[in-house]
Short mmCIF file of C-alpha atoms in Angstrom, two decimals:
data_model
loop_
_atom_site.label_atom_id
_atom_site.label_comp_id
_atom_site.label_asym_id
_atom_site.label_seq_id
_atom_site.Cartn_x
_atom_site.Cartn_y
_atom_site.Cartn_z
CA MET A 1 -0.07 -0.09 0.22
CA GLU A 2 1.50 3.22 -1.07
CA ASN A 3 2.03 5.98 1.53
CA ILE A 4 0.03 8.43 -0.73
CA LYS A 5 1.24 11.69 1.05
CA GLU A 6 5.01 10.67 0.65
CA LEU A 7 3.85 9.96 -2.71
CA PHE A 8 2.61 13.36 -3.06
CA ASP A 9 5.49 15.39 -1.49
CA ASN A 10 7.90 13.08 -3.70
CA LEU A 11 5.87 14.06 -7.17
CA ARG A 12 5.64 17.76 -5.91
CA SER A 13 9.80 17.94 -5.58
CA GLN A 14 10.16 17.00 -9.18
CA CYS A 15 9.96 19.02 -11.99
CA GLU A 16 7.09 18.77 -14.65
CA ASN A 17 8.61 16.51 -17.05
CA GLU A 18 7.61 13.68 -19.77
CA VAL A 19 5.86 11.19 -17.11
CA ILE A 20 4.92 13.87 -14.59
CA GLU A 21 2.35 16.35 -15.62
CA PHE A 22 0.73 18.91 -13.12
CA LYS A 23 -2.78 20.41 -13.51
CA GLU A 24 -4.66 23.04 -11.61
CA ALA A 25 -8.11 21.66 -12.89
CA LYS A 26 -9.82 23.77 -10.06
CA ARG A 27 -13.13 22.94 -11.22
CA ASN A 28 -13.60 20.68 -14.37
CA PHE A 29 -10.98 18.90 -16.97
CA ASP A 30 -12.12 18.01 -20.53
CA LYS A 31 -12.30 14.17 -20.69
CA GLY A 32 -11.00 14.14 -24.06
CA ASP A 33 -7.69 16.03 -22.75
CA LEU A 34 -7.58 13.77 -19.72
CA ARG A 35 -7.55 10.50 -22.19
CA LYS A 36 -5.21 12.53 -24.28
CA TYR A 37 -2.66 12.72 -21.32
CA PHE A 38 -3.44 9.51 -20.12
CA SER A 39 -1.57 8.48 -23.90
CA ALA A 40 0.81 10.54 -23.52
CA LEU A 41 2.17 9.50 -19.83
CA SER A 42 1.39 5.79 -20.82
CA ASN A 43 3.57 5.56 -23.66
CA GLU A 44 6.88 7.77 -22.38
CA ALA A 45 6.66 5.83 -19.15
CA ASN A 46 7.17 2.79 -21.30
CA LEU A 47 9.65 4.38 -23.33
CA ARG A 48 11.76 4.81 -20.14
CA GLY A 49 11.38 1.47 -18.49
CA LEU A 50 9.23 3.18 -16.03
CA ASP A 51 5.99 1.20 -14.54
CA PHE A 52 4.01 4.56 -14.12
CA GLY A 53 3.50 7.94 -15.33
CA TRP A 54 1.66 10.57 -12.89
CA LEU A 55 -1.04 13.03 -13.42
CA VAL A 56 -1.71 15.42 -10.50
CA PHE A 57 -4.85 17.72 -10.30
CA GLY A 58 -4.95 20.81 -8.06
CA VAL A 59 -1.05 22.00 -8.51
CA GLU A 60 -0.14 25.22 -10.27
CA ASP A 61 2.37 23.58 -12.88
CA LYS A 62 5.49 25.87 -12.29
CA THR A 63 5.20 26.97 -8.90
CA HIS A 64 3.90 23.72 -7.52
CA ALA A 65 1.61 25.62 -5.09
CA VAL A 66 -1.81 23.54 -4.12
CA VAL A 67 -4.88 25.24 -5.46
CA GLY A 68 -6.91 22.56 -4.78
CA THR A 69 -9.52 20.88 -7.36
CA SER A 70 -13.30 19.94 -7.39
CA PHE A 71 -12.84 17.56 -10.23
CA ALA A 72 -14.70 14.45 -10.06
CA LEU A 73 -15.51 15.15 -6.42
CA GLY A 74 -16.39 12.16 -4.45
CA LYS A 75 -15.47 8.52 -4.24
CA GLU A 76 -17.93 6.73 -6.27
CA ASN A 77 -17.15 9.22 -8.93
CA LEU A 78 -13.55 8.76 -8.73
CA GLU A 79 -14.45 4.82 -9.59
CA GLN A 80 -16.94 5.74 -12.52
CA LEU A 81 -13.87 7.99 -13.67
CA LYS A 82 -12.00 4.90 -14.33
CA ASN A 83 -14.52 3.22 -16.49
CA LYS A 84 -15.48 6.03 -18.12
CA VAL A 85 -11.66 7.30 -19.35
CA ALA A 86 -11.19 3.45 -20.67
CA GLN A 87 -13.66 4.31 -23.19
CA ASN A 88 -12.04 4.79 -26.60
CA LEU A 89 -8.47 3.70 -25.07
CA THR A 90 -6.71 1.24 -26.35
CA GLU A 91 -7.59 -2.20 -24.82
CA ARG A 92 -9.85 -0.18 -22.41
CA ILE A 93 -6.76 0.49 -20.46
CA THR A 94 -7.52 2.87 -17.42
CA PHE A 95 -6.01 4.51 -14.05
CA ARG A 96 -4.37 2.11 -12.00
CA ASP A 97 -5.36 4.34 -8.70
CA ILE A 98 -6.69 7.71 -8.41
CA HIS A 99 -5.75 9.05 -5.14
CA GLU A 100 -7.13 12.01 -3.19
CA VAL A 101 -4.56 14.09 -0.82
CA ILE A 102 -5.92 16.83 1.21
CA GLU A 103 -2.87 19.57 1.59
CA ASP A 104 -3.77 22.82 3.66
CA GLY A 105 -7.23 22.28 3.46
CA LYS A 106 -7.09 21.78 -0.16
CA ARG A 107 -8.24 18.62 -2.24
CA VAL A 108 -5.60 17.23 -4.50
CA LEU A 109 -5.82 14.32 -7.13
CA ILE A 110 -3.17 11.79 -8.14
CA PHE A 111 -3.73 9.90 -11.16
CA LYS A 112 -1.64 6.84 -11.55
CA ILE A 113 -1.19 5.85 -15.10
CA PRO A 114 0.10 2.39 -15.95
CA ALA A 115 3.04 2.26 -18.46
CA ALA A 116 1.50 0.97 -22.25
CA PRO A 117 2.25 -2.62 -22.56
CA ARG A 118 5.23 -4.02 -24.43
CA GLY A 119 4.62 -3.65 -28.00
CA LEU A 120 1.33 -1.67 -27.71
CA PRO A 121 1.33 2.04 -27.75
CA VAL A 122 -1.72 3.68 -26.09
CA ALA A 123 -4.02 5.49 -28.45
CA TYR A 124 -6.97 7.54 -27.75
CA ASN A 125 -9.91 7.81 -30.42
CA GLY A 126 -6.65 5.91 -32.82
CA GLN A 127 -4.14 8.61 -32.17
CA CYS A 128 -1.24 8.29 -29.84
CA TYR A 129 0.06 10.95 -27.80
CA GLY A 130 3.43 11.66 -26.29
CA ARG A 131 5.66 14.35 -24.61
CA GLN A 132 8.00 17.10 -25.82
CA GLY A 133 9.50 18.16 -22.36
CA GLU A 134 6.48 19.62 -20.94
CA SER A 135 4.01 19.87 -24.18
CA LEU A 136 1.34 17.36 -25.15
CA VAL A 137 2.20 16.18 -28.96
CA SER A 138 1.38 13.43 -31.37
CA LEU A 139 3.74 10.56 -30.64
CA ASP A 140 7.26 10.82 -32.40
CA PRO A 141 6.71 8.31 -35.45
CA SER A 142 10.34 6.59 -34.06
CA LYS A 143 8.92 6.26 -30.24
CA TYR A 144 5.92 4.78 -32.33
CA ASP A 145 8.12 2.05 -33.64
CA GLU A 146 9.89 1.51 -30.62
CA ILE A 147 6.94 0.71 -28.62
CA ARG A 148 5.68 -1.73 -31.33
CA ASN A 149 9.06 -3.37 -32.02
CA GLN A 150 9.29 -4.54 -28.26
CA ARG A 151 6.46 -7.29 -29.16
CA LEU A 152 8.35 -8.03 -32.26
CA TYR A 153 11.89 -7.99 -31.09
CA LEU A 154 13.85 -11.17 -31.80
CA ASP A 155 17.00 -11.10 -29.49
CA TRP A 156 19.91 -10.85 -32.62
CA SER A 157 22.60 -12.11 -30.52
CA ALA A 158 20.92 -15.06 -29.57
CA GLY A 159 20.59 -16.44 -33.17
CA VAL A 160 22.56 -19.47 -33.82
CA ILE A 161 24.96 -20.27 -36.48
CA PRO A 162 24.54 -23.71 -37.71
CA GLU A 163 27.79 -23.67 -40.07
CA ALA A 164 29.95 -22.16 -37.10
CA THR A 165 31.92 -24.54 -35.54
CA LEU A 166 34.22 -24.76 -32.13
CA GLU A 167 37.23 -24.10 -34.73
CA ASP A 168 35.73 -20.93 -35.39
CA LEU A 169 36.78 -19.67 -31.48
CA ASP A 170 39.88 -18.16 -30.62
CA GLU A 171 42.03 -20.06 -28.41
CA LYS A 172 43.18 -17.46 -26.14
CA ALA A 173 39.88 -16.23 -26.08
CA MET A 174 38.33 -19.20 -24.59
CA GLU A 175 41.44 -19.55 -22.21
CA LYS A 176 40.77 -16.03 -20.84
CA ALA A 177 36.91 -16.45 -20.82
CA ARG A 178 37.45 -19.66 -18.17
CA ASP A 179 39.46 -17.58 -15.93
CA ARG A 180 37.08 -15.00 -15.83
CA PHE A 181 34.15 -17.19 -15.39
CA LYS A 182 35.75 -18.67 -12.31
CA LYS A 183 36.08 -15.47 -10.73
CA VAL A 184 32.32 -14.85 -11.14
CA HIS A 185 31.20 -18.06 -10.43
CA PRO A 186 33.83 -19.05 -7.52
CA HIS A 187 31.87 -22.15 -6.52
CA TYR A 188 32.33 -23.39 -9.90
CA ALA A 189 35.99 -23.09 -9.82
CA GLU A 190 37.09 -26.84 -9.38
CA ASP A 191 34.55 -27.70 -12.02
CA VAL A 192 35.25 -25.39 -14.90
CA ASP A 193 38.48 -27.05 -15.99
CA GLU A 194 36.14 -30.49 -16.51
CA TRP A 195 33.73 -28.90 -18.56
CA ASP A 196 34.31 -29.67 -22.70
CA ASP A 197 33.88 -26.75 -24.32
CA TRP A 198 30.56 -27.01 -25.39
CA THR A 199 29.45 -27.22 -21.67
CA PHE A 200 31.05 -24.27 -20.69
CA LEU A 201 29.79 -22.44 -23.57
CA GLN A 202 26.25 -23.29 -22.59
CA ARG A 203 27.37 -22.39 -19.19
CA VAL A 204 28.33 -18.82 -20.10
CA GLY A 205 25.11 -18.61 -22.09
CA VAL A 206 26.44 -18.37 -25.66
CA ALA A 207 25.69 -21.81 -27.32
CA CYS A 208 22.62 -24.04 -27.26
CA LYS A 209 22.65 -27.75 -28.02
CA LYS A 210 26.27 -27.71 -29.52
CA GLN A 211 25.29 -24.54 -31.92
CA LEU A 212 27.13 -21.43 -31.55
CA ARG A 213 24.99 -18.14 -30.83
CA ARG A 214 25.98 -14.84 -32.78
CA ALA A 215 27.14 -13.66 -28.70
CA ALA A 216 29.75 -16.18 -28.74
CA LEU A 217 31.47 -15.08 -31.94
CA LEU A 218 31.20 -11.42 -30.73
CA LEU A 219 32.94 -12.25 -27.46
CA LEU A 220 35.04 -15.26 -28.39
CA GLY A 221 35.11 -15.57 -32.32
CA LYS A 222 38.32 -15.55 -34.63
CA ASP A 223 38.68 -12.51 -36.82
CA SER A 224 38.07 -14.52 -39.66
CA CYS A 225 34.49 -15.76 -38.89
CA GLN A 226 32.79 -12.16 -39.30
CA HIS A 227 31.09 -13.41 -42.37
CA PHE A 228 28.99 -15.40 -40.46
CA VAL A 229 26.97 -12.34 -38.95
CA ASP A 230 27.09 -10.14 -42.02
CA PRO A 231 25.92 -7.37 -42.71
CA ALA A 232 26.50 -6.60 -38.96
CA VAL A 233 29.81 -4.82 -38.52
CA LEU A 234 32.00 -6.35 -35.91
CA ARG A 235 34.65 -3.30 -35.76
CA ILE A 236 35.63 -0.55 -33.01
CA THR A 237 37.59 2.26 -34.62
CA TRP A 238 39.90 4.43 -32.69
CA ILE A 239 40.76 7.48 -34.17
CA LEU A 240 43.10 10.18 -32.68
CA ARG A 241 42.80 13.92 -33.24
CA ASP A 242 45.07 16.66 -32.08
CA ILE A 243 44.14 19.90 -30.26
CA HIS A 244 43.35 21.47 -33.66
CA ASN A 245 40.70 18.33 -33.89
CA MET A 246 42.75 17.24 -37.17
CA GLU A 247 42.76 13.28 -37.52
CA VAL A 248 46.34 12.22 -36.73
CA GLY A 249 45.91 8.21 -36.14
CA TYR A 250 43.48 5.64 -36.63
CA GLU A 251 43.12 1.63 -36.10
CA HIS A 252 40.42 -0.66 -36.79
CA PHE A 253 40.05 -3.52 -33.98
CA THR A 254 37.93 -6.66 -34.29
CA ILE A 255 36.40 -9.88 -32.70
CA PRO A 256 37.30 -11.75 -30.38
CA TYR A 257 35.67 -8.64 -27.98
CA LEU A 258 37.07 -10.32 -24.92
CA LEU A 259 40.39 -9.66 -26.17
CA THR A 260 40.31 -6.56 -27.96
CA ILE A 261 39.39 -4.19 -25.08
CA ASP A 262 42.89 -4.33 -23.65
CA LYS A 263 44.49 -3.72 -27.27
CA ILE A 264 42.30 -0.46 -27.23
CA LEU A 265 43.40 0.52 -23.95
CA ALA A 266 47.38 0.04 -24.56
CA LYS A 267 46.48 2.52 -27.80
CA ILE A 268 45.08 5.34 -25.75
CA HIS A 269 47.73 8.01 -24.72
CA ASN A 270 46.64 8.16 -20.82
CA GLN A 271 49.21 10.22 -19.55
CA ASN A 272 49.88 10.72 -15.81
CA ILE A 273 48.52 13.51 -14.08
CA ARG A 274 50.07 15.00 -10.75
CA LYS A 275 48.97 18.42 -9.92
CA LEU A 276 45.51 20.36 -9.79
CA PRO A 277 44.98 23.85 -10.86
CA GLY A 278 46.65 26.34 -8.27
CA GLY A 279 49.67 23.99 -8.18
CA SER A 280 48.19 21.70 -5.28
CA LEU A 281 49.22 18.02 -6.06
CA PHE A 282 46.71 15.37 -6.26
CA PRO A 283 46.73 12.95 -3.26
CA ALA A 284 48.70 10.50 -5.91
CA ALA A 285 49.42 10.67 -9.72
CA MET A 286 46.75 9.34 -11.72
CA LYS A 287 46.00 8.68 -15.26
CA GLN A 288 43.83 11.30 -17.30
CA TYR A 289 41.32 8.37 -17.74
CA ASP A 290 40.61 5.73 -15.05
CA ASP A 291 41.15 1.91 -16.94
CA TYR A 292 37.62 1.08 -15.45
CA MET A 293 35.87 4.10 -16.98
CA ILE A 294 37.36 3.07 -20.45
CA ARG A 295 36.39 -0.68 -19.83
CA GLU A 296 33.14 0.18 -18.68
CA ALA A 297 32.03 2.68 -21.82
CA LEU A 298 33.66 0.07 -24.28
CA HIS A 299 32.17 -3.00 -22.74
CA ASN A 300 28.40 -1.02 -22.64
CA CYS A 301 29.01 0.00 -26.47
CA ILE A 302 29.40 -3.79 -27.47
CA ALA A 303 26.64 -4.92 -25.05
CA TYR A 304 23.72 -2.40 -26.45
CA THR A 305 24.81 -1.73 -29.97
CA ASP A 306 21.86 -2.45 -32.89
CA TYR A 307 23.89 -4.89 -34.60
CA LYS A 308 21.12 -4.71 -37.24
CA MET A 309 21.96 -1.40 -38.12
CA GLY A 310 25.40 -2.36 -39.69
CA GLN A 311 27.52 0.40 -38.09
CA CYS A 312 31.00 0.16 -36.42
CA ILE A 313 31.84 1.32 -32.48
CA THR A 314 33.78 4.37 -32.52
CA LEU A 315 36.14 5.91 -30.03
CA ILE A 316 37.58 9.31 -30.81
CA GLU A 317 40.85 10.53 -28.32
CA LYS A 318 40.83 14.10 -28.28
CA GLU A 319 44.57 15.00 -27.32
CA ASN A 320 44.93 15.90 -23.85
CA ASN A 321 41.26 16.86 -23.69
CA TYR A 322 38.63 13.57 -23.62
CA LEU A 323 37.82 10.40 -24.97
CA CYS A 324 34.08 9.66 -27.20
CA PHE A 325 32.40 6.83 -27.25
CA SER A 326 29.61 5.97 -29.87
CA ASN A 327 27.14 3.17 -30.98
CA GLY A 328 24.46 2.55 -33.11
CA GLY A 329 21.04 2.12 -31.33
CA ARG A 330 18.51 3.93 -29.45
CA PHE A 331 18.86 4.14 -25.47
CA LEU A 332 16.60 1.99 -24.27
CA PRO A 333 16.30 3.44 -20.74
CA GLY A 334 15.15 6.50 -22.58
CA ASN A 335 17.44 8.89 -20.53
CA ILE A 336 20.62 9.09 -18.33
CA GLU A 337 18.50 10.36 -15.17
CA TYR A 338 17.04 7.39 -15.11
CA VAL A 339 19.69 5.26 -14.73
CA LEU A 340 21.18 7.38 -12.40
CA GLN A 341 18.08 7.57 -10.15
CA ASP A 342 16.13 4.56 -10.45
CA GLY A 343 18.67 1.87 -11.26
CA PRO A 344 17.82 -1.57 -13.29
CA PHE A 345 17.35 -1.65 -16.93
CA LYS A 346 14.17 -3.05 -17.63
CA TYR A 347 14.86 -4.19 -21.27
CA TYR A 348 17.96 -5.25 -23.24
CA ARG A 349 18.62 -5.22 -27.00
CA ASN A 350 21.13 -8.17 -26.84
CA THR A 351 19.87 -10.10 -23.81
CA CYS A 352 22.16 -13.32 -25.04
CA LEU A 353 25.29 -11.09 -25.56
CA CYS A 354 24.59 -9.14 -21.92
CA THR A 355 24.34 -12.82 -20.27
CA GLY A 356 27.57 -13.58 -21.77
CA MET A 357 29.58 -10.76 -20.76
CA VAL A 358 28.09 -10.75 -16.81
CA ASN A 359 29.12 -14.29 -17.12
CA LEU A 360 32.32 -13.17 -18.25
CA ASN A 361 32.94 -10.48 -15.96
CA MET A 362 32.57 -7.68 -18.50
CA ILE A 363 29.24 -5.80 -17.48
CA ASP A 364 26.65 -5.84 -14.76
CA THR A 365 22.93 -5.66 -15.55
CA ILE A 366 22.00 -3.35 -13.26
CA GLY A 367 22.95 -0.19 -14.39
CA GLY A 368 25.49 0.38 -11.50
CA GLY A 369 28.53 0.60 -14.12
CA ILE A 370 27.06 3.82 -15.61
CA LYS A 371 27.01 5.33 -12.30
CA LYS A 372 29.89 4.40 -10.87
CA MET A 373 31.41 6.34 -13.93
CA PHE A 374 30.22 9.68 -12.67
CA MET A 375 31.35 8.94 -9.07
CA GLU A 376 34.67 8.38 -10.65
CA GLN A 377 34.81 11.82 -12.40
CA ARG A 378 33.45 13.21 -9.22
CA LYS A 379 36.48 11.39 -6.94
CA ARG A 380 38.91 12.44 -9.76
CA TYR A 381 37.69 16.45 -9.82
CA PHE A 382 36.68 15.84 -13.40
CA PRO A 383 33.78 16.96 -15.27
CA MET A 384 30.96 15.06 -15.43
CA PRO A 385 30.65 12.32 -18.08
CA ASP A 386 28.29 13.89 -21.09
CA TYR A 387 25.75 11.44 -22.84
CA ILE A 388 24.46 12.18 -26.00
CA ILE A 389 21.44 10.52 -26.91
CA ASP A 390 20.07 10.98 -30.67
CA ASN A 391 16.87 8.76 -31.19
CA ILE A 392 16.40 10.15 -34.60
CA LYS A 393 19.99 8.74 -35.94
CA GLY A 394 19.53 5.98 -33.71
CA GLU A 395 23.09 6.64 -31.84
CA VAL A 396 24.50 6.96 -28.15
CA THR A 397 27.56 8.88 -27.48
CA VAL A 398 29.23 9.12 -24.21
CA LYS A 399 32.20 11.65 -23.72
CA ILE A 400 34.84 11.36 -20.79
CA TYR A 401 36.83 14.22 -20.04
CA GLY A 402 40.60 13.49 -18.99
CA CYS A 403 41.07 16.85 -18.19
CA ILE A 404 39.76 20.01 -16.04
CA LEU A 405 37.83 22.62 -17.38
CA ASP A 406 36.86 25.15 -14.96
CA PRO A 407 38.92 25.56 -11.56
CA LYS A 408 36.16 26.84 -9.87
CA TYR A 409 34.16 23.53 -10.07
CA VAL A 410 37.39 21.66 -8.74
CA ASP A 411 37.42 24.04 -5.34
CA LEU A 412 33.73 23.18 -5.06
CA LEU A 413 34.31 19.61 -4.93
CA LYS A 414 37.13 19.64 -2.81
CA ASP A 415 35.37 21.57 -0.27
CA LYS A 416 34.50 18.77 2.56
CA ASP A 417 32.32 21.22 4.38
CA LEU A 418 29.96 21.52 1.08
CA ASN A 419 29.00 17.62 1.37
CA LEU A 420 28.09 17.59 -2.41
CA SER A 421 25.41 14.96 -3.71
CA LEU A 422 26.28 13.24 -7.03
CA SER A 423 23.07 15.63 -8.43
CA ASP A 424 24.39 18.32 -7.07
CA CYS A 425 28.01 17.58 -8.91
CA ILE A 426 25.87 17.06 -12.15
CA TRP A 427 24.27 20.61 -12.00
CA LEU A 428 27.45 22.15 -11.05
CA ASP A 429 29.29 20.57 -13.90
CA ALA A 430 26.21 21.58 -16.10
CA VAL A 431 27.20 25.40 -15.01
CA GLN A 432 30.65 24.91 -15.75
CA LYS A 433 30.05 23.66 -19.19
CA LYS A 434 27.55 26.69 -20.11
#
């Protein structure tokens, strides 16, 4: 049972966004508009991997001042409202709950709107609605397709390749995979050496009935077996740019990705840093980029790329400035704020590949790796990572800084009396980046 007062205080503390809408609705509200907002908030909640969206009546949208509402006064009317709103909505979906709150003697209504079912955008009178910031709009076609494809989606990485055999797997990668599996599953440490290759691969989750899945080739396959997954592009391209943004070097890397990451790490110019602005020293000499962060960013690119798009993964190194990682595919959680605040992803593009990477200690599946990247930059007094999510092109880019942008930002992070939260640091970072 929800604590309604706590729920209201929590909603009221947040800015209006794609899944939270405040309306004064002092006396009345058009039922058709109510259904449009239901459609929009339901669809946006689905796209962000949330269970619910929220519509709040009796609160001013800018100041969040409580003004009260007399809309649908009476408990019996609220139950009737659920049935009425279901009319002309997809599958007669309706509110999960409608809560009444009395604040300062004024009545507030909280409508709990379930996320659209997987693969089924919610429409009112045949029209699907969505949000653009705080505005109610027709659902963007790309968002509509994303929801529709949830039902039709097949895990590309789980597809079996009948022609591929154990001879197509890299021996060094297999040896490293067994060592990593032991670290993730220490209770199997003594058994792993006794398993034959097929048993081991099935335990990792990248083989089925003595057939290799695509995920097995990505993680462990020889570079000569890329033709098995055409037209997918199994390539990570590293590009070095100088301070004038001119390309001065590049190299292509390919599978097995389990071994590739170390080769890319060796390529990056990761210098030691000893001094902060103002001449003060770091507690200890450290590298421009934390190895964990580079691995996390690259592993995420591998795990969440939409391989059906036929794009390579790119890593651009801007000399003495930043690393920029890009991969094809929409960002399924919807936005980075959701990952930082609410944790686990609900859906995975390459579930089989992600399972294999978890079993080989390459990623976790609760979104904690991304949050750890932000925390690591905060500890180093460096700018927060930038996530550029382009849902039109279907591309996700993350920029990791290896330099200090503004000494004032560093001074604030060093001030122990301020006791800054991660959210505070992200806001201050936005200020330093203007």
